[in-house]
Amino acid sequence: DTMGLGAFYKVNLPPLRARQLEDGLLLDTSLTHGKRIMSSHGPTLFSVTHHVVMTRDRGFASNVWPLVRKAVDCIRIDHENDPKGLVRPSWPYDAEMISGYYASHNYWTLAALRSAIRAARLVGETEDATAWLKLHDTYEKAVNTAIDASTRPGDWLPTGFYDFITGPAARAG
């Protein structure tokens, strides 16, 4: 949107819809090697909802809203069912190459929730905005708890949360 490429969204919406799984997960098949992981869920949801925020395009919003609701519901279900309140842990597949909770998945998910709330408010989906704000608040608390539990004073934020493994042990098998 900031580069004037708004048409990108309309062209890519059909493949995006086709890759959304029944549980709402927005799956990037180029990264996942057949696994159901959160590799692109947060960034994709953020991108779609941020487009609504940037353009105020109500037609686009009404077109994508079922996808958005389903994607946010995927976050809610992961959050409610995960013992740490985060989105599902993953296996080593990308730059971080960790087995466990990817910090980036959770940061992107938090940003996506914030963008989805803003978009919902802009297009008059007040029930969604209210419900998603409650979800955001408990999820943000879980992310902050994970940061506190995973970072020692003076350290950089880790690439993963809690007990994650990396290196050859993470890639075994």
Tab-separated table of N, CA and C in Angstrom:
chain	number	residue	atom	x	y	z
A	1	ASP	N	0.815	-1.200	0.000
A	1	ASP	CA	0.000	0.000	0.000
A	1	ASP	C	0.857	1.261	0.000
A	2	THR	N	1.926	1.268	0.776
A	2	THR	CA	2.764	2.458	0.823
A	2	THR	C	3.535	2.667	-0.477
A	3	MET	N	3.623	1.615	-1.289
A	3	MET	CA	4.331	1.720	-2.566
A	3	MET	C	3.365	1.782	-3.751
A	4	GLY	N	2.066	1.964	-3.473
A	4	GLY	CA	1.101	2.078	-4.548
A	4	GLY	C	0.738	0.759	-5.209
A	5	LEU	N	0.899	-0.346	-4.501
A	5	LEU	CA	0.636	-1.663	-5.077
A	5	LEU	C	-0.653	-2.277	-4.518
A	6	GLY	N	-1.677	-1.472	-4.372
A	6	GLY	CA	-2.938	-1.939	-3.797
A	6	GLY	C	-3.599	-3.047	-4.585
A	7	ALA	N	-3.385	-3.094	-5.887
A	7	ALA	CA	-4.002	-4.135	-6.712
A	7	ALA	C	-3.462	-5.521	-6.371
A	8	PHE	N	-2.319	-5.576	-5.739
A	8	PHE	CA	-1.702	-6.833	-5.325
A	8	PHE	C	-2.675	-7.672	-4.495
A	9	TYR	N	-3.471	-7.007	-3.665
A	9	TYR	CA	-4.376	-7.717	-2.767
A	9	TYR	C	-5.475	-8.444	-3.528
A	10	LYS	N	-6.061	-7.784	-4.500
A	10	LYS	CA	-7.167	-8.398	-5.246
A	10	LYS	C	-6.679	-9.595	-6.049
A	11	VAL	N	-5.497	-9.518	-6.628
A	11	VAL	CA	-4.947	-10.609	-7.429
A	11	VAL	C	-4.614	-11.821	-6.563
A	12	ASN	N	-4.127	-11.583	-5.374
A	12	ASN	CA	-3.671	-12.666	-4.510
A	12	ASN	C	-4.730	-13.218	-3.568
A	13	LEU	N	-5.900	-12.610	-3.544
A	13	LEU	CA	-6.936	-13.077	-2.646
A	13	LEU	C	-7.432	-14.489	-2.960
A	14	PRO	N	-7.693	-14.864	-4.211
A	14	PRO	CA	-8.142	-16.242	-4.466
A	14	PRO	C	-7.140	-17.316	-4.001
A	15	PRO	N	-5.838	-17.184	-4.299
A	15	PRO	CA	-4.909	-18.208	-3.780
A	15	PRO	C	-4.828	-18.205	-2.252
A	16	LEU	N	-4.946	-17.026	-1.658
A	16	LEU	CA	-4.914	-16.936	-0.195
A	16	LEU	C	-6.106	-17.680	0.400
A	17	ARG	N	-7.271	-17.456	-0.159
A	17	ARG	CA	-8.474	-18.174	0.309
A	17	ARG	C	-8.300	-19.686	0.152
A	18	ALA	N	-7.725	-20.092	-0.956
A	18	ALA	CA	-7.546	-21.518	-1.222
A	18	ALA	C	-6.585	-22.167	-0.224
A	19	ARG	N	-5.677	-21.392	0.322
A	19	ARG	CA	-4.688	-21.938	1.258
A	19	ARG	C	-5.103	-21.802	2.714
A	20	GLN	N	-6.249	-21.150	2.984
A	20	GLN	CA	-6.702	-21.083	4.374
A	20	GLN	C	-7.322	-22.420	4.747
A	21	LEU	N	-6.803	-23.033	5.787
A	21	LEU	CA	-7.278	-24.349	6.207
A	21	LEU	C	-8.597	-24.236	6.969
A	22	GLU	N	-9.238	-25.371	7.183
A	22	GLU	CA	-10.551	-25.379	7.836
A	22	GLU	C	-10.512	-24.781	9.239
A	23	ASP	N	-9.366	-24.850	9.925
A	23	ASP	CA	-9.267	-24.259	11.265
A	23	ASP	C	-8.911	-22.778	11.219
A	24	GLY	N	-8.812	-22.204	10.005
A	24	GLY	CA	-8.531	-20.782	9.863
A	24	GLY	C	-7.073	-20.459	9.622
A	25	LEU	N	-6.197	-21.439	9.760
A	25	LEU	CA	-4.766	-21.204	9.573
A	25	LEU	C	-4.487	-20.744	8.145
A	26	LEU	N	-3.789	-19.633	8.015
A	26	LEU	CA	-3.348	-19.118	6.715
A	26	LEU	C	-1.991	-19.750	6.437
A	27	LEU	N	-1.987	-20.715	5.555
A	27	LEU	CA	-0.822	-21.568	5.355
A	27	LEU	C	0.018	-21.105	4.168
A	28	ASP	N	1.306	-20.953	4.384
A	28	ASP	CA	2.242	-20.649	3.313
A	28	ASP	C	2.872	-21.960	2.884
A	29	THR	N	2.361	-22.527	1.823
A	29	THR	CA	2.816	-23.856	1.395
A	29	THR	C	4.250	-23.865	0.877
A	30	SER	N	4.804	-22.704	0.556
A	30	SER	CA	6.184	-22.666	0.078
A	30	SER	C	7.184	-22.880	1.211
A	31	LEU	N	6.751	-22.686	2.451
A	31	LEU	CA	7.650	-22.824	3.592
A	31	LEU	C	7.406	-24.055	4.445
A	32	THR	N	6.224	-24.609	4.393
A	32	THR	CA	5.817	-25.545	5.430
A	32	THR	C	6.098	-27.009	5.145
A	33	HIS	N	6.416	-27.356	3.918
A	33	HIS	CA	6.729	-28.745	3.563
A	33	HIS	C	5.647	-29.714	4.044
A	34	GLY	N	4.397	-29.312	3.870
A	34	GLY	CA	3.278	-30.164	4.231
A	34	GLY	C	2.874	-30.129	5.690
A	35	LYS	N	3.559	-29.350	6.507
A	35	LYS	CA	3.229	-29.257	7.934
A	35	LYS	C	2.236	-28.121	8.160
A	36	ARG	N	1.484	-28.214	9.240
A	36	ARG	CA	0.530	-27.171	9.621
A	36	ARG	C	1.192	-26.295	10.677
A	37	ILE	N	1.937	-25.304	10.226
A	37	ILE	CA	2.645	-24.432	11.156
A	37	ILE	C	2.253	-22.977	10.919
A	38	MET	N	2.553	-22.131	11.892
A	38	MET	CA	2.162	-20.719	11.874
A	38	MET	C	3.117	-19.854	11.042
A	39	SER	N	3.811	-20.410	10.132
A	39	SER	CA	4.888	-19.702	9.430
A	39	SER	C	4.480	-18.337	8.893
A	40	SER	N	3.294	-18.204	8.354
A	40	SER	CA	2.903	-16.935	7.738
A	40	SER	C	1.536	-16.447	8.192
A	41	HIS	N	0.965	-17.067	9.182
A	41	HIS	CA	-0.378	-16.704	9.610
A	41	HIS	C	-0.444	-15.236	10.059
A	42	GLY	N	0.409	-14.866	10.986
A	42	GLY	CA	0.395	-13.491	11.493
A	42	GLY	C	0.699	-12.448	10.425
A	43	PRO	N	1.786	-12.624	9.663
A	43	PRO	CA	2.081	-11.626	8.630
A	43	PRO	C	0.976	-11.509	7.576
A	44	THR	N	0.370	-12.624	7.213
A	44	THR	CA	-0.683	-12.587	6.196
A	44	THR	C	-1.922	-11.886	6.729
A	45	LEU	N	-2.340	-12.247	7.930
A	45	LEU	CA	-3.510	-11.587	8.523
A	45	LEU	C	-3.238	-10.098	8.722
A	46	PHE	N	-2.038	-9.767	9.169
A	46	PHE	CA	-1.680	-8.358	9.327
A	46	PHE	C	-1.783	-7.630	7.987
A	47	SER	N	-1.232	-8.214	6.955
A	47	SER	CA	-1.224	-7.586	5.638
A	47	SER	C	-2.640	-7.306	5.142
A	48	VAL	N	-3.515	-8.281	5.245
A	48	VAL	CA	-4.883	-8.124	4.764
A	48	VAL	C	-5.636	-7.060	5.567
A	49	THR	N	-5.528	-7.117	6.890
A	49	THR	CA	-6.271	-6.153	7.712
A	49	THR	C	-5.648	-4.767	7.646
A	50	HIS	N	-4.334	-4.709	7.510
A	50	HIS	CA	-3.682	-3.404	7.391
A	50	HIS	C	-4.071	-2.725	6.069
A	51	HIS	N	-4.297	-3.516	5.032
A	51	HIS	CA	-4.775	-2.968	3.766
A	51	HIS	C	-6.134	-2.284	3.981
A	52	VAL	N	-6.989	-2.911	4.764
A	52	VAL	CA	-8.285	-2.306	5.084
A	52	VAL	C	-8.078	-0.991	5.843
A	53	VAL	N	-7.171	-1.007	6.814
A	53	VAL	CA	-6.898	0.196	7.604
A	53	VAL	C	-6.341	1.308	6.719
A	54	MET	N	-5.418	0.974	5.838
A	54	MET	CA	-4.765	1.988	5.001
A	54	MET	C	-5.690	2.548	3.923
A	55	THR	N	-6.514	1.696	3.338
A	55	THR	CA	-7.309	2.130	2.185
A	55	THR	C	-8.736	2.514	2.545
A	56	ARG	N	-9.223	2.043	3.667
A	56	ARG	CA	-10.633	2.248	4.068
A	56	ARG	C	-11.579	1.659	3.019
A	57	ASP	N	-11.119	0.647	2.318
A	57	ASP	CA	-11.883	0.024	1.244
A	57	ASP	C	-12.897	-0.948	1.847
A	58	ARG	N	-14.132	-0.476	2.016
A	58	ARG	CA	-15.181	-1.292	2.646
A	58	ARG	C	-15.584	-2.481	1.770
A	59	GLY	N	-15.509	-2.323	0.470
A	59	GLY	CA	-15.821	-3.439	-0.420
A	59	GLY	C	-14.830	-4.570	-0.239
A	60	PHE	N	-13.555	-4.220	-0.205
A	60	PHE	CA	-12.522	-5.234	0.032
A	60	PHE	C	-12.725	-5.861	1.406
A	61	ALA	N	-13.001	-5.014	2.402
A	61	ALA	CA	-13.188	-5.515	3.765
A	61	ALA	C	-14.334	-6.528	3.831
A	62	SER	N	-15.467	-6.210	3.209
A	62	SER	CA	-16.590	-7.149	3.271
A	62	SER	C	-16.264	-8.437	2.520
A	63	ASN	N	-15.444	-8.332	1.496
A	63	ASN	CA	-15.028	-9.493	0.723
A	63	ASN	C	-14.114	-10.416	1.531
A	64	VAL	N	-13.226	-9.841	2.331
A	64	VAL	CA	-12.256	-10.647	3.084
A	64	VAL	C	-12.685	-10.947	4.517
A	65	TRP	N	-13.780	-10.346	4.961
A	65	TRP	CA	-14.114	-10.472	6.389
A	65	TRP	C	-14.315	-11.914	6.851
A	66	PRO	N	-14.934	-12.789	6.063
A	66	PRO	CA	-15.019	-14.192	6.517
A	66	PRO	C	-13.635	-14.824	6.721
A	67	LEU	N	-12.696	-14.532	5.844
A	67	LEU	CA	-11.321	-15.023	5.983
A	67	LEU	C	-10.694	-14.466	7.257
A	68	VAL	N	-10.892	-13.175	7.508
A	68	VAL	CA	-10.317	-12.522	8.689
A	68	VAL	C	-10.891	-13.139	9.958
A	69	ARG	N	-12.201	-13.285	10.014
A	69	ARG	CA	-12.830	-13.874	11.207
A	69	ARG	C	-12.289	-15.274	11.482
A	70	LYS	N	-12.186	-16.055	10.440
A	70	LYS	CA	-11.698	-17.430	10.578
A	70	LYS	C	-10.233	-17.434	11.043
A	71	ALA	N	-9.431	-16.515	10.526
A	71	ALA	CA	-8.018	-16.430	10.910
A	71	ALA	C	-7.864	-15.994	12.368
A	72	VAL	N	-8.685	-15.036	12.796
A	72	VAL	CA	-8.626	-14.609	14.200
A	72	VAL	C	-9.112	-15.738	15.106
A	73	ASP	N	-10.116	-16.473	14.661
A	73	ASP	CA	-10.595	-17.592	15.460
A	73	ASP	C	-9.509	-18.656	15.630
A	74	CYS	N	-8.688	-18.845	14.614
A	74	CYS	CA	-7.558	-19.776	14.704
A	74	CYS	C	-6.612	-19.332	15.832
A	75	ILE	N	-6.360	-18.033	15.907
A	75	ILE	CA	-5.509	-17.489	16.974
A	75	ILE	C	-6.159	-17.748	18.330
A	76	ARG	N	-7.449	-17.463	18.423
A	76	ARG	CA	-8.163	-17.642	19.689
A	76	ARG	C	-8.076	-19.097	20.155
A	77	ILE	N	-8.310	-20.023	19.252
A	77	ILE	CA	-8.282	-21.440	19.617
A	77	ILE	C	-6.886	-21.862	20.070
A	78	ASP	N	-5.858	-21.438	19.330
A	78	ASP	CA	-4.488	-21.752	19.766
A	78	ASP	C	-4.226	-21.170	21.152
A	79	HIS	N	-4.577	-19.909	21.336
A	79	HIS	CA	-4.338	-19.206	22.599
A	79	HIS	C	-5.044	-19.909	23.765
A	80	GLU	N	-6.293	-20.283	23.548
A	80	GLU	CA	-7.061	-20.916	24.628
A	80	GLU	C	-6.599	-22.336	24.925
A	81	ASN	N	-6.069	-23.032	23.933
A	81	ASN	CA	-5.696	-24.434	24.121
A	81	ASN	C	-4.227	-24.663	24.430
A	82	ASP	N	-3.399	-23.657	24.198
A	82	ASP	CA	-1.975	-23.831	24.461
A	82	ASP	C	-1.692	-23.617	25.944
A	83	PRO	N	-0.873	-24.469	26.567
A	83	PRO	CA	-0.594	-24.312	28.001
A	83	PRO	C	0.078	-22.987	28.357
A	84	LYS	N	0.779	-22.378	27.412
A	84	LYS	CA	1.437	-21.090	27.657
A	84	LYS	C	0.603	-19.920	27.130
A	85	GLY	N	-0.500	-20.208	26.442
A	85	GLY	CA	-1.350	-19.153	25.903
A	85	GLY	C	-0.828	-18.525	24.628
A	86	LEU	N	0.113	-19.204	23.962
A	86	LEU	CA	0.703	-18.682	22.733
A	86	LEU	C	0.091	-19.386	21.529
A	87	VAL	N	0.552	-19.015	20.329
A	87	VAL	CA	0.156	-19.779	19.151
A	87	VAL	C	1.055	-21.008	19.082
A	88	ARG	N	0.592	-21.995	18.357
A	88	ARG	CA	1.223	-23.313	18.349
A	88	ARG	C	2.737	-23.264	18.120
A	89	PRO	N	3.463	-24.116	18.826
A	89	PRO	CA	4.899	-24.240	18.569
A	89	PRO	C	5.134	-24.804	17.173
A	90	SER	N	6.363	-24.738	16.740
A	90	SER	CA	6.676	-25.163	15.384
A	90	SER	C	7.919	-26.025	15.377
A	91	TRP	N	8.263	-26.455	14.182
A	91	TRP	CA	9.472	-27.237	13.959
A	91	TRP	C	10.432	-26.385	13.130
A	92	PRO	N	11.713	-26.735	13.051
A	92	PRO	CA	12.687	-25.910	12.342
A	92	PRO	C	12.453	-25.891	10.834
A	93	TYR	N	12.220	-24.709	10.292
A	93	TYR	CA	11.928	-24.614	8.861
A	93	TYR	C	12.516	-23.369	8.214
A	94	ASP	N	12.930	-22.393	8.983
A	94	ASP	CA	13.304	-21.096	8.416
A	94	ASP	C	14.547	-20.582	9.126
A	95	ALA	N	14.783	-19.307	9.034
A	95	ALA	CA	16.022	-18.709	9.541
A	95	ALA	C	16.331	-19.089	10.989
A	96	GLU	N	15.341	-19.073	11.838
A	96	GLU	CA	15.591	-19.373	13.249
A	96	GLU	C	15.951	-20.834	13.478
A	97	MET	N	15.376	-21.726	12.663
A	97	MET	CA	15.630	-23.165	12.748
A	97	MET	C	15.505	-23.690	14.173
A	98	ILE	N	14.374	-23.382	14.814
A	98	ILE	CA	14.155	-23.871	16.174
A	98	ILE	C	12.980	-24.838	16.202
A	99	SER	N	12.965	-25.646	17.207
A	99	SER	CA	11.834	-26.497	17.509
A	99	SER	C	11.236	-25.952	18.800
A	100	GLY	N	10.032	-25.445	18.709
A	100	GLY	CA	9.390	-24.835	19.871
A	100	GLY	C	8.597	-23.610	19.470
A	101	TYR	N	8.407	-22.731	20.419
A	101	TYR	CA	7.649	-21.498	20.175
A	101	TYR	C	8.531	-20.463	19.481
A	102	TYR	N	8.190	-20.121	18.267
A	102	TYR	CA	8.903	-19.055	17.563
A	102	TYR	C	8.437	-17.716	18.115
A	103	ALA	N	9.371	-16.886	18.548
A	103	ALA	CA	9.002	-15.557	19.020
A	103	ALA	C	8.346	-14.760	17.891
A	104	SER	N	8.888	-14.870	16.686
A	104	SER	CA	8.364	-14.099	15.557
A	104	SER	C	6.912	-14.436	15.253
A	105	HIS	N	6.517	-15.691	15.357
A	105	HIS	CA	5.126	-16.060	15.113
A	105	HIS	C	4.211	-15.317	16.084
A	106	ASN	N	4.642	-15.231	17.319
A	106	ASN	CA	3.829	-14.585	18.338
A	106	ASN	C	3.837	-13.066	18.209
A	107	TYR	N	4.958	-12.477	17.821
A	107	TYR	CA	4.979	-11.026	17.597
A	107	TYR	C	4.084	-10.648	16.418
A	108	TRP	N	4.189	-11.398	15.320
A	108	TRP	CA	3.351	-11.120	14.149
A	108	TRP	C	1.875	-11.333	14.475
A	109	THR	N	1.576	-12.345	15.269
A	109	THR	CA	0.184	-12.598	15.646
A	109	THR	C	-0.360	-11.450	16.469
A	110	LEU	N	0.433	-10.922	17.368
A	110	LEU	CA	0.007	-9.771	18.169
A	110	LEU	C	-0.236	-8.553	17.270
A	111	ALA	N	0.664	-8.307	16.338
A	111	ALA	CA	0.478	-7.192	15.397
A	111	ALA	C	-0.764	-7.406	14.541
A	112	ALA	N	-1.001	-8.648	14.122
A	112	ALA	CA	-2.179	-8.960	13.300
A	112	ALA	C	-3.467	-8.726	14.080
A	113	LEU	N	-3.495	-9.119	15.346
A	113	LEU	CA	-4.679	-8.864	16.163
A	113	LEU	C	-4.944	-7.371	16.286
A	114	ARG	N	-3.905	-6.607	16.511
A	114	ARG	CA	-4.072	-5.146	16.631
A	114	ARG	C	-4.619	-4.559	15.338
A	115	SER	N	-4.102	-5.015	14.221
A	115	SER	CA	-4.567	-4.515	12.935
A	115	SER	C	-6.006	-4.959	12.658
A	116	ALA	N	-6.341	-6.188	13.024
A	116	ALA	CA	-7.701	-6.695	12.827
A	116	ALA	C	-8.707	-5.892	13.658
A	117	ILE	N	-8.326	-5.523	14.860
A	117	ILE	CA	-9.201	-4.702	15.713
A	117	ILE	C	-9.431	-3.336	15.073
A	118	ARG	N	-8.359	-2.726	14.605
A	118	ARG	CA	-8.498	-1.415	13.939
A	118	ARG	C	-9.386	-1.520	12.716
A	119	ALA	N	-9.172	-2.556	11.923
A	119	ALA	CA	-9.978	-2.745	10.713
A	119	ALA	C	-11.450	-2.961	11.084
A	120	ALA	N	-11.698	-3.773	12.091
A	120	ALA	CA	-13.082	-4.035	12.518
A	120	ALA	C	-13.770	-2.740	12.947
A	121	ARG	N	-13.070	-1.926	13.681
A	121	ARG	CA	-13.652	-0.637	14.104
A	121	ARG	C	-13.952	0.251	12.900
A	122	LEU	N	-13.049	0.273	11.943
A	122	LEU	CA	-13.219	1.132	10.769
A	122	LEU	C	-14.414	0.735	9.913
A	123	VAL	N	-14.684	-0.557	9.823
A	123	VAL	CA	-15.771	-1.006	8.945
A	123	VAL	C	-17.053	-1.306	9.712
A	124	GLY	N	-17.081	-0.957	10.985
A	124	GLY	CA	-18.308	-1.097	11.758
A	124	GLY	C	-18.582	-2.482	12.300
A	125	GLU	N	-17.587	-3.340	12.333
A	125	GLU	CA	-17.742	-4.692	12.906
A	125	GLU	C	-17.436	-4.616	14.402
A	126	THR	N	-18.327	-3.929	15.141
A	126	THR	CA	-18.056	-3.627	16.548
A	126	THR	C	-18.039	-4.867	17.438
A	127	GLU	N	-18.870	-5.861	17.129
A	127	GLU	CA	-18.836	-7.083	17.939
A	127	GLU	C	-17.498	-7.794	17.791
A	128	ASP	N	-16.995	-7.856	16.563
A	128	ASP	CA	-15.673	-8.454	16.352
A	128	ASP	C	-14.606	-7.654	17.085
A	129	ALA	N	-14.649	-6.330	16.945
A	129	ALA	CA	-13.639	-5.480	17.588
A	129	ALA	C	-13.624	-5.694	19.093
A	130	THR	N	-14.788	-5.764	19.696
A	130	THR	CA	-14.880	-5.950	21.149
A	130	THR	C	-14.335	-7.310	21.570
A	131	ALA	N	-14.746	-8.351	20.866
A	131	ALA	CA	-14.268	-9.702	21.197
A	131	ALA	C	-12.767	-9.825	20.967
A	132	TRP	N	-12.303	-9.254	19.869
A	132	TRP	CA	-10.884	-9.375	19.537
A	132	TRP	C	-10.010	-8.555	20.476
A	133	LEU	N	-10.530	-7.462	21.005
A	133	LEU	CA	-9.770	-6.685	21.985
A	133	LEU	C	-9.569	-7.500	23.258
A	134	LYS	N	-10.590	-8.219	23.683
A	134	LYS	CA	-10.450	-9.089	24.859
A	134	LYS	C	-9.410	-10.180	24.590
A	135	LEU	N	-9.486	-10.787	23.407
A	135	LEU	CA	-8.494	-11.785	23.015
A	135	LEU	C	-7.099	-11.169	23.004
A	136	HIS	N	-6.970	-9.993	22.399
A	136	HIS	CA	-5.681	-9.306	22.341
A	136	HIS	C	-5.095	-9.130	23.730
A	137	ASP	N	-5.913	-8.671	24.668
A	137	ASP	CA	-5.394	-8.361	26.002
A	137	ASP	C	-4.854	-9.604	26.711
A	138	THR	N	-5.547	-10.728	26.615
A	138	THR	CA	-5.043	-11.939	27.269
A	138	THR	C	-3.860	-12.526	26.496
A	139	TYR	N	-3.902	-12.400	25.177
A	139	TYR	CA	-2.790	-12.906	24.360
A	139	TYR	C	-1.541	-12.060	24.591
A	140	GLU	N	-1.684	-10.743	24.614
A	140	GLU	CA	-0.540	-9.865	24.872
A	140	GLU	C	0.098	-10.200	26.222
A	141	LYS	N	-0.731	-10.490	27.198
A	141	LYS	CA	-0.218	-10.869	28.517
A	141	LYS	C	0.609	-12.157	28.416
A	142	ALA	N	0.125	-13.130	27.648
A	142	ALA	CA	0.856	-14.389	27.466
A	142	ALA	C	2.185	-14.155	26.750
A	143	VAL	N	2.193	-13.274	25.744
A	143	VAL	CA	3.436	-12.957	25.024
A	143	VAL	C	4.418	-12.260	25.963
A	144	ASN	N	3.945	-11.301	26.736
A	144	ASN	CA	4.833	-10.605	27.672
A	144	ASN	C	5.385	-11.552	28.730
A	145	THR	N	4.556	-12.481	29.186
A	145	THR	CA	5.028	-13.488	30.140
A	145	THR	C	6.114	-14.351	29.501
A	146	ALA	N	5.913	-14.724	28.248
A	146	ALA	CA	6.907	-15.528	27.526
A	146	ALA	C	8.218	-14.768	27.363
A	147	ILE	N	8.124	-13.481	27.053
A	147	ILE	CA	9.334	-12.660	26.927
A	147	ILE	C	10.071	-12.623	28.258
A	148	ASP	N	9.342	-12.347	29.334
A	148	ASP	CA	9.966	-12.277	30.663
A	148	ASP	C	10.591	-13.610	31.071
A	149	ALA	N	9.915	-14.711	30.751
A	149	ALA	CA	10.417	-16.033	31.138
A	149	ALA	C	11.595	-16.484	30.284
A	150	SER	N	11.745	-15.903	29.106
A	150	SER	CA	12.740	-16.392	28.152
A	150	SER	C	13.960	-15.497	28.015
A	151	THR	N	13.927	-14.341	28.604
A	151	THR	CA	15.013	-13.376	28.452
A	151	THR	C	15.649	-13.098	29.806
A	152	ARG	N	16.971	-13.259	29.866
A	152	ARG	CA	17.697	-12.911	31.079
A	152	ARG	C	18.049	-11.435	31.022
A	153	PRO	N	18.170	-10.770	32.154
A	153	PRO	CA	18.518	-9.340	32.148
A	153	PRO	C	19.789	-9.078	31.334
A	154	GLY	N	19.743	-8.078	30.494
A	154	GLY	CA	20.888	-7.706	29.672
A	154	GLY	C	21.000	-8.468	28.372
A	155	ASP	N	20.188	-9.511	28.174
A	155	ASP	CA	20.241	-10.295	26.945
A	155	ASP	C	19.348	-9.700	25.867
A	156	TRP	N	19.619	-10.131	24.640
A	156	TRP	CA	18.732	-9.823	23.526
A	156	TRP	C	17.483	-10.677	23.672
A	157	LEU	N	16.406	-10.256	23.024
A	157	LEU	CA	15.224	-11.115	22.992
A	157	LEU	C	15.577	-12.374	22.206
A	158	PRO	N	15.200	-13.521	22.718
A	158	PRO	CA	15.543	-14.767	22.031
A	158	PRO	C	14.668	-14.988	20.799
A	159	THR	N	15.103	-15.881	19.918
A	159	THR	CA	14.327	-16.216	18.721
A	159	THR	C	13.157	-17.121	19.054
A	160	GLY	N	13.202	-17.729	20.227
A	160	GLY	CA	12.120	-18.599	20.660
A	160	GLY	C	11.781	-18.328	22.111
A	161	PHE	N	10.661	-18.889	22.525
A	161	PHE	CA	10.218	-18.721	23.912
A	161	PHE	C	10.306	-20.044	24.658
A	162	TYR	N	10.508	-19.907	25.953
A	162	TYR	CA	10.556	-21.036	26.870
A	162	TYR	C	11.631	-22.023	26.436
A	163	ASP	N	11.329	-23.281	26.470
A	163	ASP	CA	12.327	-24.308	26.178
A	163	ASP	C	12.277	-24.697	24.703
A	164	PHE	N	13.051	-23.994	23.904
A	164	PHE	CA	13.130	-24.346	22.486
A	164	PHE	C	14.525	-24.891	22.224
A	165	ILE	N	14.637	-25.663	21.164
A	165	ILE	CA	15.952	-26.187	20.808
A	165	ILE	C	16.290	-25.733	19.394
A	166	THR	N	17.580	-25.667	19.154
A	166	THR	CA	18.067	-25.244	17.838
A	166	THR	C	19.276	-26.095	17.478
A	167	GLY	N	19.772	-25.889	16.283
A	167	GLY	CA	20.947	-26.631	15.849
A	167	GLY	C	20.608	-28.042	15.431
A	168	PRO	N	21.605	-28.910	15.369
A	168	PRO	CA	21.390	-30.282	14.885
A	168	PRO	C	20.312	-31.037	15.685
A	169	ALA	N	20.213	-30.778	16.980
A	169	ALA	CA	19.200	-31.491	17.791
A	169	ALA	C	17.790	-31.148	17.327
A	170	ALA	N	17.584	-29.898	16.909
A	170	ALA	CA	16.254	-29.480	16.458
A	170	ALA	C	15.906	-30.095	15.107
A	171	ARG	N	16.914	-30.353	14.312
A	171	ARG	CA	16.679	-30.847	12.939
A	171	ARG	C	16.750	-32.380	12.838
A	172	ALA	N	16.957	-33.039	13.945
A	172	ALA	CA	17.069	-34.508	13.904
A	172	ALA	C	15.823	-35.115	13.272
A	173	GLY	N	16.019	-35.998	12.321
A	173	GLY	CA	14.893	-36.671	11.680
A	173	GLY	C	14.291	-35.879	10.541
